[in-house]
Tab-separated table of C-alpha atoms in Angstrom:
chain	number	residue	atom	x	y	z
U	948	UNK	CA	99.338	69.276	98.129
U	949	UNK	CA	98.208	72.309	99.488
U	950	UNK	CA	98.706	73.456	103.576
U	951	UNK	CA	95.377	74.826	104.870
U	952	UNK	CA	96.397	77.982	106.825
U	953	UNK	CA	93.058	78.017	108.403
U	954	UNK	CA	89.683	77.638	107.702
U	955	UNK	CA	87.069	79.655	105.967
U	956	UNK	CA	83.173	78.888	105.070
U	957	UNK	CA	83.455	80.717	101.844
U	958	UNK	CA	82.394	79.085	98.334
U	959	UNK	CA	82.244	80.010	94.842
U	960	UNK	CA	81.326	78.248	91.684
U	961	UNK	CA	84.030	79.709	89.477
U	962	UNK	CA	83.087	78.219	86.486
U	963	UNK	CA	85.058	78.430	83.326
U	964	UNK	CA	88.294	78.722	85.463
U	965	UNK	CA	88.106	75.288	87.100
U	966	UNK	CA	90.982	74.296	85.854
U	967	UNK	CA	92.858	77.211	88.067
U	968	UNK	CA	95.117	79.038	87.814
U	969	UNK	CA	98.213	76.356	87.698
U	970	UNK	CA	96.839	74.491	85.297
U	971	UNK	CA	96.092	77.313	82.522
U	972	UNK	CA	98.341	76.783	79.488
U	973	UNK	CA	101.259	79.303	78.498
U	974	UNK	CA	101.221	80.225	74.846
U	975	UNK	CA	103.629	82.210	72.484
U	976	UNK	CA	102.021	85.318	70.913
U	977	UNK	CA	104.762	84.758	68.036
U	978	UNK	CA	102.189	81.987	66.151
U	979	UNK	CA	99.031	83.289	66.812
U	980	UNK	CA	97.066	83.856	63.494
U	981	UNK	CA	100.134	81.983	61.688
U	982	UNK	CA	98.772	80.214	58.773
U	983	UNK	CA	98.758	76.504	59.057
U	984	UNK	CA	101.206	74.168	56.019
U	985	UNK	CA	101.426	70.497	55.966
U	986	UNK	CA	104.609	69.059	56.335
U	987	UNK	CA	106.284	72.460	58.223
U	988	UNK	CA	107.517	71.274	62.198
U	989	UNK	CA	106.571	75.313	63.279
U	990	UNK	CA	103.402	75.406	61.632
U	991	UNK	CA	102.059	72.312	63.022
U	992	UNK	CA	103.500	73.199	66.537
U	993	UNK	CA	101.517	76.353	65.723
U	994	UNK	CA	98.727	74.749	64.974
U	995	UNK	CA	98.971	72.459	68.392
U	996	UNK	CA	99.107	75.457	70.581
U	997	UNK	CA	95.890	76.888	68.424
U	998	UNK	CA	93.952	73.685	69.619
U	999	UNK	CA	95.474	73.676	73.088
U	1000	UNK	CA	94.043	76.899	73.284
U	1001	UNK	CA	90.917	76.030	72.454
U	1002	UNK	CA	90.677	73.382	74.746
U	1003	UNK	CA	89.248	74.981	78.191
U	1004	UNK	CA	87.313	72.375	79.097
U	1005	UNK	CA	88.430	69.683	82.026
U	1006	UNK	CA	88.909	66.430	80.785
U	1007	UNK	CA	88.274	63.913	84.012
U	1008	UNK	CA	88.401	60.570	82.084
U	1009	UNK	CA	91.854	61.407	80.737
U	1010	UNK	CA	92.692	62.182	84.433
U	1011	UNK	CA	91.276	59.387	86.238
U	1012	UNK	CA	93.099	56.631	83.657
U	1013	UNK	CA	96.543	58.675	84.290
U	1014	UNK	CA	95.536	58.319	88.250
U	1015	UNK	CA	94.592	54.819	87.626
U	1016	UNK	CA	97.957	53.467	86.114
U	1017	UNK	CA	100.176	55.492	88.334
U	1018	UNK	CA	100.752	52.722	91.353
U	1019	UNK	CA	102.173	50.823	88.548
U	1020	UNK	CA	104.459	53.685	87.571
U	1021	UNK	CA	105.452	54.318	91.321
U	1022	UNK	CA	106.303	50.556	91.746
U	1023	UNK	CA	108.285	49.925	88.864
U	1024	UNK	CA	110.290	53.668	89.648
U	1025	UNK	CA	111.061	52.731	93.123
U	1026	UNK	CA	111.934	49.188	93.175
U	1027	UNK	CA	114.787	50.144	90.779
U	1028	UNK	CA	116.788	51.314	93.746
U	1029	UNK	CA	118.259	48.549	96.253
U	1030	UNK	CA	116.856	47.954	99.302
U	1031	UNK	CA	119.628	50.076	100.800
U	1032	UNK	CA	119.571	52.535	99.034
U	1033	UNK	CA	115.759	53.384	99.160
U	1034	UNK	CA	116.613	55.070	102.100
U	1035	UNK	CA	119.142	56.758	100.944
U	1036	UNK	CA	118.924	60.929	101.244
U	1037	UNK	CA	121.580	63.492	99.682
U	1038	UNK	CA	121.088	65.089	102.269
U	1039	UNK	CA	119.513	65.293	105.178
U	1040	UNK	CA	116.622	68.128	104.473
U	1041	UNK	CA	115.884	65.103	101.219
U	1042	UNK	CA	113.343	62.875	101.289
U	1043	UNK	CA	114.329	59.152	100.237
U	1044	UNK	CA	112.585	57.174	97.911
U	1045	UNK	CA	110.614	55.826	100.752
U	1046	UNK	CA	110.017	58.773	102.628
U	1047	UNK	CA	108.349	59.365	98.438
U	1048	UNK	CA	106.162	56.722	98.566
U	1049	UNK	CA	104.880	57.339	102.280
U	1050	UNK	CA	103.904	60.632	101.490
U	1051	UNK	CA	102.384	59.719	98.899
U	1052	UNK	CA	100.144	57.190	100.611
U	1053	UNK	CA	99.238	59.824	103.359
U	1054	UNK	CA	98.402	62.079	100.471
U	1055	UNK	CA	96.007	59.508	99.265
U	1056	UNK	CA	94.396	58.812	102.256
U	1057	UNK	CA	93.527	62.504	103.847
U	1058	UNK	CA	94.471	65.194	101.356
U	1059	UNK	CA	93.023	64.855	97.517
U	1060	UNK	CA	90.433	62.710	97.780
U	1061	UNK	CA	88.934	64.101	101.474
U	1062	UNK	CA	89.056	67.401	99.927
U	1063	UNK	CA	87.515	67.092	96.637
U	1064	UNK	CA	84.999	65.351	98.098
U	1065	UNK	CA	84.210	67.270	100.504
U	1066	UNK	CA	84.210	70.495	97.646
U	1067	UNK	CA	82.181	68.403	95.752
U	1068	UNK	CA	79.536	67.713	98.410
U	1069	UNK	CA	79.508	71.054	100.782
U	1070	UNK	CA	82.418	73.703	99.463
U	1071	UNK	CA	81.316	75.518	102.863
U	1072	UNK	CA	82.317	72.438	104.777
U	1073	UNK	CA	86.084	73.040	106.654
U	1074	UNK	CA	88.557	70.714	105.370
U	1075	UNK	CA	90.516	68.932	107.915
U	1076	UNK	CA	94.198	70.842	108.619
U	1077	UNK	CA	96.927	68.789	106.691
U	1078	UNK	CA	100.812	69.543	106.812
U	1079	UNK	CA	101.807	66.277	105.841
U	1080	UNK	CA	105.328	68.083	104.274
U	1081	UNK	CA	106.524	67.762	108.037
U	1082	UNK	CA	105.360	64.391	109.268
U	1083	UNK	CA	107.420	62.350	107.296
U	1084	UNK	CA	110.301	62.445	110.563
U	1085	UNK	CA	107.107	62.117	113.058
U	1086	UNK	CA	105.713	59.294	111.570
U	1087	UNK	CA	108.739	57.358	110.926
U	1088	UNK	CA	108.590	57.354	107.451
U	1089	UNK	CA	111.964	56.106	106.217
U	1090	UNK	CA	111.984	53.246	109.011
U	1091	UNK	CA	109.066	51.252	107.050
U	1092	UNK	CA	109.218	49.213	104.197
U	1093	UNK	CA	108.951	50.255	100.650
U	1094	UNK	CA	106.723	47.016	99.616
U	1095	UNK	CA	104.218	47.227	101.919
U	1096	UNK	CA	103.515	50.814	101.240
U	1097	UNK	CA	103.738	50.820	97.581
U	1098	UNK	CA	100.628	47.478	98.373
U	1099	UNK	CA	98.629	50.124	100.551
U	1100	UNK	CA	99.169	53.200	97.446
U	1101	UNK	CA	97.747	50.694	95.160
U	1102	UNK	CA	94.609	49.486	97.402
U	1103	UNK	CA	93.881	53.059	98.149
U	1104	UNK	CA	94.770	54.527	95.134
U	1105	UNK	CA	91.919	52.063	93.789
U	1106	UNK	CA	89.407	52.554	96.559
U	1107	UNK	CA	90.297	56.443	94.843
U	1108	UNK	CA	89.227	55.228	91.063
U	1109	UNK	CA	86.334	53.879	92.437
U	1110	UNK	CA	85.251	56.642	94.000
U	1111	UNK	CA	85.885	58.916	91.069
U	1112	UNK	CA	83.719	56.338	88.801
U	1113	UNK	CA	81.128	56.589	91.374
U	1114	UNK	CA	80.435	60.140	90.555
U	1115	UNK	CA	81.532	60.229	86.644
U	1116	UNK	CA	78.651	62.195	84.403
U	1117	UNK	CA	77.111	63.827	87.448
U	1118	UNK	CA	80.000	65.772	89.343
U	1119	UNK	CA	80.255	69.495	89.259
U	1120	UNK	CA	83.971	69.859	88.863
U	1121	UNK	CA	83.693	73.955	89.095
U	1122	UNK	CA	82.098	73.935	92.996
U	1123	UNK	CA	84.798	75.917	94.753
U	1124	UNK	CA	86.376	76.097	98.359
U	1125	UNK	CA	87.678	80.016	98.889
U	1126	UNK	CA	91.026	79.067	100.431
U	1127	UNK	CA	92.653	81.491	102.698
U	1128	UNK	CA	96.076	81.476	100.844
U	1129	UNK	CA	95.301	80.467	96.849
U	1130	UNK	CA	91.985	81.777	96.904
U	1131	UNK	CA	88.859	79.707	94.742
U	1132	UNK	CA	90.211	76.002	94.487
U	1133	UNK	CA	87.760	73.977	92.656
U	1134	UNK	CA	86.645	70.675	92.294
U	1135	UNK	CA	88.118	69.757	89.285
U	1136	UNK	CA	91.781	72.022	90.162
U	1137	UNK	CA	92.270	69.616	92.564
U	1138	UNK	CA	91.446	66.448	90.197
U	1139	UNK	CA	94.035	67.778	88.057
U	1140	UNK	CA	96.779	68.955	91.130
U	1141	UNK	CA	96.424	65.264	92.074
U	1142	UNK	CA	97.526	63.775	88.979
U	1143	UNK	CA	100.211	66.687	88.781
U	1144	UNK	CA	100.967	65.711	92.078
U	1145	UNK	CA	101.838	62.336	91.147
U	1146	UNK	CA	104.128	63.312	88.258
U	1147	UNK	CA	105.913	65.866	90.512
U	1148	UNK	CA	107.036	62.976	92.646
U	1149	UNK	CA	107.394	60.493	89.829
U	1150	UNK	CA	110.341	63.331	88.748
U	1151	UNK	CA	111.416	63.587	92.824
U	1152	UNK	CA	112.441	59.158	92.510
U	1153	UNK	CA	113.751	59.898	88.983
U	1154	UNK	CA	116.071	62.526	90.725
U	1155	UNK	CA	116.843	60.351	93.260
U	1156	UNK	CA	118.134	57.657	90.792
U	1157	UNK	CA	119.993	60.320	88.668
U	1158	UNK	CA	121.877	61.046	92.104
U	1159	UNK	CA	122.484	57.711	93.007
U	1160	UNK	CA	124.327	57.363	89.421
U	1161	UNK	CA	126.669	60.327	90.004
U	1162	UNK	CA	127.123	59.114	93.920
U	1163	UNK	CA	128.521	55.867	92.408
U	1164	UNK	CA	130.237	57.152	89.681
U	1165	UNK	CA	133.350	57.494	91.553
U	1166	UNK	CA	136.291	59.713	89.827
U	1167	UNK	CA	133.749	59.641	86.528
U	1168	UNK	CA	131.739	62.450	85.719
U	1169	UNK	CA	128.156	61.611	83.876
U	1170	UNK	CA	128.215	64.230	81.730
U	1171	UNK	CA	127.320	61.803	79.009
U	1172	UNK	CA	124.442	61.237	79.936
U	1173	UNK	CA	123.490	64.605	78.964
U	1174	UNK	CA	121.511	67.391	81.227
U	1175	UNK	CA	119.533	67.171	84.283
């Protein structure tokens, strides 16, 4: 999620880069032009990265069917903490595991979908000021319950797939928004920020479980469990 500094009526179709600039892959110069030989671990790796690398285009099926099975992800992450302790913070600057989920569902309902819509329809169009990073104390976040707002994630989450089914073959993913701050965001960079986006806080409730293990570990280290 992205805060909108302030607004601007600029737009740009950028094209080949509507992936942006986040989402371009990182390759080692090492392989390039390495020749390819069955059965050799570097060479096929090689040989992945040479495909990778060929692959510019946006792929918005393989997207929308990570977006579509991620409420069921969410759900089973969270519910593995106690009631109790899905309110729990490290500290107090942390979100909890509810405090998670609610943004989450706030994201869902006025940042991804209001904004790629709105690039898709009229890029010129200002997009409504979000800074849902600060809300989460404001809007009581960690005083509702987890169930019910994993229940409204799901329902909106599919009034989302819907939407994105809606407009499948006829969408142009590369109509930009100039944002102040990160400059063109397109279309399609924010399809693929919002499934990132759901990953990134996918790891946030694994982290939260990790440190729940070493809170309860008592005089035990867990070490053994290998590396964070």
């Amino acid at each position: 999620m992205l805060n909108d500094p302030g607004p601007t009526n600029s737009s740009v179709d950028i094209g080949a880069y509507e992936l942006g600039a986040g989402a371009r892959r990182r390759f080692d110069p090492a392989h390039q032009g390495r020749p390819r030989t069955r059965g050799s671990g570097v060479d096929r790796l090689a040989g992945l990265r040479d495909d990778l690398r060929m692959a510019s285009a946006l792929d918005p099926s393989a997207l929308r069917d990570r977006l579509s099975r991620f409420p069921a992800a969410l759900r089973a992450a969270a519910l593995i903490a106690s009631p109790a302790d899905r309110r729990w913070k490290p500290a107090p600057e942390h979100w909890s595991i509810l405090e998670i989920c609610c943004h989450l569902l706030d994201e869902e309902r006025e940042d991804f979908r209001v904004r790629a819509e709105l690039t898709l329809r009229d890029p010129s169009q200002e997009w409504p000021k979000l800074d849902l990073e600060k809300v989460a104390e404001k809007r009581r976040y960690n005083e509702r319950e987890l169930e019910s707002t994993l229940e409204d994630f799901a329902k909106d989450r599919a009034a989302s797939i819907a939407w994105i089914d809606s407009i499948a073959g006829n969408a142009e993913w590369s109509r930009a928004r100039v944002h102040p701050k990160f400059g063109p965001l397109a279309a399609g960079m924010l399809l693929a920020s919002w499934a990132a986006h759901d990953a990134l806080h996918l790891r946030q409730i694994s982290k939260r479980l990790h440190e729940m293990a070493a809170r309860d570990a008592g005089p035990y280290e867990i070490k053994y469990a290998g590396d964070w």
